[in-house]
Coordinates of C-alpha atoms in Angstrom, one line a residue:
M1 CA 53.0 97.7 31.7
N2 CA 54.4 97.9 28.4
P3 CA 51.8 96.9 25.7
V4 CA 54.0 94.5 23.8
L5 CA 55.0 93.1 27.1
R6 CA 51.2 92.9 28.0
I7 CA 50.6 91.1 24.3
S8 CA 53.3 88.7 24.7
F9 CA 52.4 87.6 28.0
T10 CA 48.7 87.2 27.3
F11 CA 49.7 84.6 24.2
L12 CA 51.9 82.6 26.7
L13 CA 49.0 82.7 29.5
L14 CA 46.7 81.0 26.5
L15 CA 49.3 78.5 25.5
S16 CA 50.0 76.8 29.0
V17 CA 46.1 76.7 29.7
S18 CA 45.9 74.8 26.1
G19 CA 48.9 72.5 27.0
A20 CA 47.1 71.9 30.5
L21 CA 43.9 71.1 29.1
R22 CA 45.5 68.8 26.1
V23 CA 47.2 66.8 28.8
T24 CA 43.8 66.2 30.8
A25 CA 42.2 65.0 27.6
T26 CA 44.9 62.2 27.1
E27 CA 45.4 61.0 30.8
P28 CA 47.8 58.1 31.3
A29 CA 46.1 54.3 31.0
D30 CA 45.8 53.9 34.9
S31 CA 43.3 56.7 35.0
T32 CA 39.9 55.8 36.6
V33 CA 38.0 57.2 33.5
T34 CA 36.1 54.2 31.8
P35 CA 36.0 54.4 28.0
V36 CA 33.2 54.8 26.1
S37 CA 33.6 51.1 24.6
S38 CA 33.6 49.8 28.0
I39 CA 30.1 51.0 29.2
T40 CA 28.4 49.9 26.3
S41 CA 29.6 46.6 26.3
T42 CA 29.4 46.1 29.9
T43 CA 28.0 48.4 31.9
V44 CA 24.3 48.5 30.0
L45 CA 24.7 44.7 30.1
Q46 CA 24.9 44.6 33.3
Q47 CA 22.2 47.1 33.9
D48 CA 19.5 45.4 31.6
S49 CA 20.5 42.5 29.5
S50 CA 17.0 42.2 28.1
L51 CA 18.1 45.3 25.4
Y52 CA 19.7 42.4 23.5
A53 CA 18.0 39.5 21.3
P54 CA 17.9 36.1 22.4
D55 CA 19.8 34.9 19.2
T56 CA 22.9 37.1 20.3
V57 CA 23.0 36.1 24.0
A58 CA 20.8 33.2 24.9
S59 CA 21.6 31.1 21.6
K60 CA 25.2 30.6 22.9
T61 CA 23.9 28.8 26.2
E62 CA 20.7 27.3 25.1
K63 CA 20.9 23.4 25.5
V64 CA 18.2 21.3 23.8
S65 CA 16.8 17.8 25.0
N66 CA 18.0 14.9 23.1
T67 CA 14.4 14.2 22.5
Y68 CA 13.1 17.5 21.4
W69 CA 13.6 16.4 17.2
I70 CA 10.9 13.9 18.1
R71 CA 8.1 16.5 19.3
Q72 CA 9.4 18.4 16.8
L73 CA 8.5 15.4 14.0
I74 CA 5.3 15.0 15.9
D75 CA 4.3 18.4 15.4
N76 CA 5.1 19.0 11.9
G77 CA 3.4 15.7 10.5
F78 CA 6.7 13.6 10.7
R79 CA 8.5 15.6 7.8
I80 CA 11.6 14.0 8.2
H81 CA 13.4 16.2 5.9
D82 CA 12.2 19.6 7.5
P83 CA 15.1 21.7 7.9
S84 CA 13.8 23.1 11.0
V85 CA 14.0 19.7 13.2
R86 CA 17.6 19.7 15.2
Y87 CA 18.6 16.0 15.1
P88 CA 21.2 15.0 17.5
R89 CA 24.2 13.3 15.9
F90 CA 22.8 9.8 15.7
P91 CA 19.6 10.5 14.2
R92 CA 21.2 13.0 12.2
F93 CA 23.4 9.8 10.8
C94 CA 20.5 7.5 10.1
L95 CA 18.8 10.2 8.0
N96 CA 21.8 10.8 6.1
V97 CA 22.1 6.6 5.8
Y98 CA 18.4 7.0 4.8
N99 CA 18.9 9.6 2.0
W100 CA 22.0 7.5 0.4
G101 CA 19.9 4.5 0.5
D102 CA 16.5 6.4 -0.9
R103 CA 19.1 7.9 -3.5
T104 CA 20.9 4.6 -4.9
F105 CA 17.8 2.0 -4.5
N106 CA 14.6 4.0 -4.8
S107 CA 15.0 6.4 -7.6
Y108 CA 12.8 6.4 -10.8
D109 CA 12.0 8.1 -14.1
R110 CA 9.6 10.6 -13.1
N111 CA 8.0 10.7 -16.4
Y112 CA 7.1 6.7 -15.4
V113 CA 7.2 6.7 -11.9
V114 CA 6.2 8.9 -8.7
G115 CA 6.0 9.1 -5.3
T116 CA 2.5 9.4 -3.3
G117 CA 3.7 12.3 -1.4
D118 CA 2.4 10.4 1.9
N119 CA 4.3 8.8 4.5
W120 CA 1.6 7.2 6.5
K121 CA -1.2 4.5 5.0
L122 CA -4.0 2.9 7.0
Q123 CA -5.6 -0.5 5.3
G124 CA -8.4 -2.7 5.9
K125 CA -7.5 -6.4 4.7
S126 CA -9.3 -9.7 3.7
Y127 CA -6.4 -12.4 3.9
N128 CA -7.7 -15.8 2.2
W129 CA -5.3 -18.6 1.4
M130 CA -5.2 -22.6 1.1
E131 CA -2.8 -25.5 0.3
T132 CA -3.1 -27.9 -2.4
S133 CA -1.2 -31.4 -2.6
T134 CA -1.1 -33.9 -5.5
M135 CA 1.0 -37.0 -5.7
F136 CA 1.5 -38.3 -9.0
F137 CA 2.2 -42.1 -9.6
P138 CA 2.5 -43.9 -12.9
K139 CA -1.1 -44.9 -13.4
Q140 CA -2.9 -43.2 -10.5
S141 CA -2.8 -40.1 -8.4
V142 CA -3.7 -38.5 -4.8
N143 CA -4.9 -35.2 -5.0
M144 CA -6.1 -33.0 -1.7
H145 CA -6.6 -29.6 -0.5
S146 CA -7.0 -27.4 2.4
E147 CA -10.3 -25.7 3.5
L148 CA -10.2 -21.9 2.9
Y149 CA -8.6 -20.0 5.3
S150 CA -9.7 -16.4 6.1
D151 CA -8.3 -13.7 8.3
A152 CA -9.1 -9.9 8.1
G153 CA -7.7 -6.9 9.8
F154 CA -6.0 -3.6 9.5
S155 CA -2.6 -2.3 9.6
L156 CA -1.0 0.9 9.9
S157 CA 2.2 1.9 8.1
F158 CA 5.0 4.8 8.3
M159 CA 7.1 4.7 5.0
A160 CA 8.7 1.1 5.3
V161 CA 7.2 -0.1 8.9
S162 CA 4.0 -1.5 9.3
V163 CA 2.0 -2.8 12.3
G164 CA -1.4 -4.3 12.4
Y165 CA -3.7 -7.2 13.7
M166 CA -5.7 -9.8 11.9
W167 CA -8.4 -11.9 13.3
N168 CA -9.3 -15.7 12.2
I169 CA -12.9 -15.1 10.9
N170 CA -12.8 -19.2 10.4
K171 CA -13.5 -19.3 14.1
L172 CA -16.8 -17.4 13.6
F173 CA -18.5 -20.4 12.1
S174 CA -16.7 -23.5 12.7
N175 CA -13.7 -25.2 14.6
P176 CA -10.9 -24.1 12.2
A177 CA -7.6 -26.1 11.5
N178 CA -4.9 -24.8 13.4
R179 CA -2.7 -23.0 11.0
R180 CA -0.3 -20.1 10.9
T181 CA 1.2 -17.5 8.5
F182 CA 3.8 -14.8 8.7
N183 CA 4.9 -12.8 6.0
F184 CA 7.7 -10.2 5.5
D185 CA 8.2 -8.0 2.2
F186 CA 10.5 -5.3 1.2
T187 CA 10.7 -3.7 -2.1
C188 CA 12.5 -0.7 -3.2
S189 CA 13.0 0.2 -7.0
R190 CA 15.9 -2.1 -7.8
F191 CA 15.1 -5.4 -6.0
S192 CA 12.5 -7.0 -3.7
L193 CA 12.9 -9.3 -1.0
N194 CA 10.1 -11.8 0.7
Y195 CA 10.2 -14.2 3.6
Q196 CA 7.2 -16.1 4.4
T197 CA 6.3 -19.2 6.5
V198 CA 3.2 -21.2 6.4
S199 CA 2.3 -24.2 8.6
S200 CA -1.0 -26.3 9.3
T201 CA -2.2 -29.3 11.0
G202 CA -5.4 -30.9 9.5
G203 CA -8.0 -29.4 7.4
M204 CA -7.4 -31.4 4.6
I205 CA -10.2 -32.6 2.2
I206 CA -9.1 -36.0 -0.2
T207 CA -10.8 -35.3 -3.6
E208 CA -8.8 -38.5 -5.3
F209 CA -7.1 -41.4 -3.8
G210 CA -6.0 -44.1 -6.5
D211 CA -8.9 -45.5 -8.3
Y212 CA -11.4 -45.3 -5.4
N213 CA -14.9 -44.5 -6.6
H214 CA -13.1 -43.9 -10.1
G215 CA -11.4 -40.8 -8.5
D216 CA -14.6 -39.1 -7.6
M217 CA -14.5 -38.3 -3.8
H218 CA -14.9 -35.7 -0.9
Y219 CA -13.1 -37.3 2.5
K220 CA -12.2 -35.0 5.5
F221 CA -8.6 -35.7 6.0
S222 CA -7.0 -34.8 9.5
D223 CA -4.0 -36.6 10.1
T224 CA -1.7 -34.4 8.3
S225 CA 1.0 -31.9 8.9
S226 CA 3.0 -29.3 6.9
A227 CA 5.7 -26.5 7.9
S228 CA 6.9 -24.4 4.8
K229 CA 9.8 -21.6 4.9
T230 CA 10.5 -19.6 1.8
F231 CA 13.1 -16.9 0.9
D232 CA 12.7 -15.1 -2.5
A233 CA 15.2 -12.1 -3.5
Y234 CA 15.1 -10.7 -6.9
W235 CA 16.6 -7.6 -9.1
F236 CA 14.5 -5.3 -11.3
F237 CA 16.6 -4.7 -14.7
N238 CA 14.1 -1.9 -15.7
H239 CA 14.2 -0.4 -12.1
Y240 CA 13.7 3.1 -13.3
K241 CA 10.6 2.8 -15.2
Y242 CA 8.9 -0.4 -13.6
S243 CA 7.6 0.1 -9.8
Q244 CA 6.4 -3.2 -8.1
A245 CA 5.7 -1.1 -4.9
A246 CA 3.0 0.8 -7.2
A247 CA 1.0 -3.0 -7.5
Y248 CA 1.5 -4.4 -4.2
S249 CA 2.8 -1.8 -1.7
Y250 CA 0.4 1.4 -2.9
S251 CA 3.7 4.1 -2.1
K252 CA 4.1 4.9 -5.7
Y253 CA 2.3 6.0 -8.6
Q254 CA 2.8 4.2 -12.3
L255 CA 2.2 6.8 -14.9
L256 CA 3.1 4.6 -17.9
N257 CA 3.1 0.9 -19.2
A258 CA 6.6 -0.6 -18.2
G259 CA 7.6 -4.0 -17.6
T260 CA 11.2 -5.8 -16.3
A261 CA 13.1 -8.8 -16.4
L262 CA 13.7 -10.5 -12.9
V263 CA 16.3 -12.6 -11.6
G264 CA 17.4 -13.5 -8.2
F265 CA 17.5 -16.3 -5.6
N266 CA 15.1 -18.7 -4.0
F267 CA 15.5 -20.8 -0.6
T268 CA 12.6 -23.5 0.4
E269 CA 12.6 -25.6 3.2
Q270 CA 9.2 -27.9 3.9
H271 CA 8.3 -30.7 6.1
I272 CA 5.3 -32.7 5.1
H273 CA 3.7 -35.6 6.9
M274 CA 0.6 -37.2 5.9
N275 CA -0.4 -40.7 7.4
F276 CA -3.2 -42.5 5.6
S277 CA -3.4 -45.9 7.6
G278 CA -6.3 -44.5 9.5
L279 CA -8.8 -44.0 6.6
P280 CA -11.7 -46.7 6.1
P281 CA -10.4 -49.9 4.8
E282 CA -12.4 -49.5 1.6
I283 CA -10.3 -46.4 1.1
L284 CA -6.8 -47.8 2.0
E285 CA -7.1 -50.8 -0.3
H286 CA -6.9 -48.5 -3.3
S287 CA -4.0 -46.5 -1.9
P288 CA -0.8 -46.5 -4.3
F289 CA 1.3 -45.6 -1.7
V290 CA 4.4 -48.4 -0.7
N291 CA 4.2 -47.0 2.8
P292 CA 1.0 -45.3 4.0
D293 CA 3.0 -43.1 6.5
Y294 CA 4.4 -40.7 4.3
H295 CA 7.2 -38.2 5.3
L296 CA 8.8 -35.6 3.0
E297 CA 11.4 -32.9 4.4
Y298 CA 13.8 -30.8 2.1
R299 CA 15.6 -27.9 1.6
S300 CA 16.3 -26.3 -1.6
Y301 CA 18.5 -23.8 -3.4
C302 CA 17.5 -22.2 -6.9
A303 CA 18.2 -19.7 -9.4
M304 CA 15.0 -17.6 -10.1
G305 CA 14.2 -15.4 -13.3
G306 CA 11.1 -14.0 -14.9
Y307 CA 9.3 -11.1 -15.8
S308 CA 6.7 -8.6 -14.9
Y309 CA 4.7 -5.7 -16.3
N310 CA 2.4 -3.2 -14.9
W311 CA -0.4 -1.7 -17.3
V312 CA -1.5 1.9 -16.8
L313 CA -5.2 2.2 -17.6
K314 CA -6.4 5.8 -18.6
P315 CA -7.1 8.0 -16.7
R316 CA -4.6 6.6 -14.5
R317 CA -6.5 5.1 -11.9
W318 CA -6.1 1.7 -12.7
L319 CA -3.2 -0.4 -12.6
L320 CA -2.9 -4.2 -13.4
N321 CA 0.1 -6.1 -12.9
V322 CA 1.3 -9.9 -14.2
T323 CA 4.6 -11.1 -12.3
A324 CA 5.9 -14.8 -13.0
L325 CA 8.9 -16.4 -11.5
G326 CA 10.5 -19.7 -12.3
A327 CA 13.2 -21.1 -10.0
L328 CA 15.8 -24.1 -10.9
G329 CA 18.2 -25.8 -8.6
Y330 CA 19.1 -28.3 -6.2
R331 CA 17.3 -30.1 -3.1
K332 CA 18.8 -32.0 -0.3
L333 CA 16.7 -34.5 1.2
V334 CA 16.6 -34.6 5.0
N335 CA 14.7 -37.5 5.7
S336 CA 15.1 -40.6 3.8
E337 CA 13.4 -43.1 6.5
E338 CA 10.4 -43.7 4.0
G339 CA 12.8 -45.0 1.3
H340 CA 13.4 -42.1 -0.9
D341 CA 16.7 -41.5 -2.5
A342 CA 18.3 -39.2 0.1
R343 CA 21.0 -37.5 -2.9
T344 CA 20.5 -34.2 -3.9
Q345 CA 17.8 -34.0 -6.4
I346 CA 16.5 -31.5 -8.5
A347 CA 14.4 -28.9 -7.3
N348 CA 11.5 -26.9 -9.3
N349 CA 9.8 -24.0 -7.9
F350 CA 7.2 -21.2 -9.5
R351 CA 5.8 -18.3 -8.4
L352 CA 2.8 -16.4 -10.0
N353 CA 1.2 -12.8 -8.7
L354 CA -1.6 -11.1 -10.1
A355 CA -2.6 -7.3 -8.8
A356 CA -5.4 -5.2 -9.7
V357 CA -5.3 -1.1 -8.1
Y358 CA -7.5 1.3 -8.0
N359 CA -6.4 4.9 -7.0
H360 CA -8.7 8.0 -6.3
R361 CA -6.5 10.7 -4.6
A362 CA -5.5 9.4 -1.4
L363 CA -8.0 6.4 -1.6
F364 CA -6.9 3.1 -3.2
A365 CA -8.7 -0.4 -3.5
A366 CA -6.5 -3.7 -4.6
F367 CA -7.3 -7.5 -5.0
T368 CA -4.1 -9.6 -5.1
V369 CA -3.5 -13.5 -6.3
K370 CA -0.4 -14.9 -5.2
T371 CA 0.6 -18.5 -5.8
Q372 CA 3.5 -20.9 -4.7
G373 CA 3.9 -24.0 -6.1
F374 CA 7.1 -26.7 -5.6
L375 CA 7.4 -30.0 -7.4
N376 CA 9.2 -32.5 -6.1
Y377 CA 10.7 -35.4 -7.8
N378 CA 10.9 -37.9 -4.8
S379 CA 11.6 -41.1 -6.5
G380 CA 11.2 -43.0 -10.0
D381 CA 7.2 -43.6 -9.8
M382 CA 6.1 -40.7 -7.8
T383 CA 6.1 -36.9 -7.8
H384 CA 4.6 -34.7 -5.4
F385 CA 3.5 -31.2 -6.4
N386 CA 1.8 -28.8 -3.9
A387 CA 1.2 -25.0 -3.8
F388 CA -0.1 -22.5 -1.7
L389 CA -2.3 -19.8 -3.0
S390 CA -3.7 -16.5 -1.4
F391 CA -6.3 -14.3 -2.4
T392 CA -6.3 -10.3 -0.8
A393 CA -8.8 -7.7 -0.9
S394 CA -7.8 -4.4 0.4
V395 CA -8.9 -0.8 1.0
G396 CA -7.3 2.0 2.5
M397 CA -5.9 5.6 2.4
R398 CA -2.7 7.4 2.2
F399 CA -1.9 10.4 4.5

């Protein structure tokens, strides 16, 4: 073959083979050839899904129990702000509400007040209380007081929630009078709430009855009963620097001396019954009462104001507190069968609290005295003053 023709034929043959190869590499979409990308995303996954990390596959299908967050809190020591806790929607909402309330109502100047850093508190407590009652007449008076009632027990607290139990110590030594107490306290940086009920039957001791024996006597009196309900709510004006909780709840540390003015509201309801007709005749003949069967039942509504101060003693382990509040308002008698004037009358109440607290790291000890007094102008010739006094000793630890 002519060399020129041979070279031309060879060149055309190479172009044909090259074109055929190019067509094979660009096969139409309906070809059975599987793309490399499909192999890595489907074929390999079908062969061994363990090649992939759990957070890229399993996390999309994992279901967490609605109570799993409780187990997490138990495991981390109830650190409610731990970001790893997986709260469901409603507990998360409750936590957000708590955080808002804490920022709004429980913030302090850290130069004056800091938190203890612990949510739990365990304490042992000795609670002792008594009540007094005095009736003033123009020239005579009747005075009596109860026995000293004693309870002892313990309480366990988590943040603002506390549970505990108290034993009646009087039962160990005598046949005590029938008495009951209930107390609820809530305190934050801006305000404090207190609700208390006290009731007793019998157990009174008359120390003065008119001019009998020139006012010198000691007579056990059982025909008496009393029931009292009080509610106090008051606001702390200097709430950034003063902490009521440091003195009475032991959940804060007061670092520097601070005081605050207080203003609030007081509600009181009392039911008091004393029947002196069973007294011995030689005592009863000295009675200043027109009717020996005495009743007093009323409700009062008062505006309240006062002052409270914390003293911090170096090296910041001792804290002393004095809180004094007076209440003035109106009172409505709900029982006038004894001849008392049933119209609305002036109410005059007061509260005085004293506290001494010692802190040493996670440990604390405290002694508290609280007094509530109620002055009742029953008529033009008699004034009735009664009071409740309590003494509390506590030791405990925070954790």
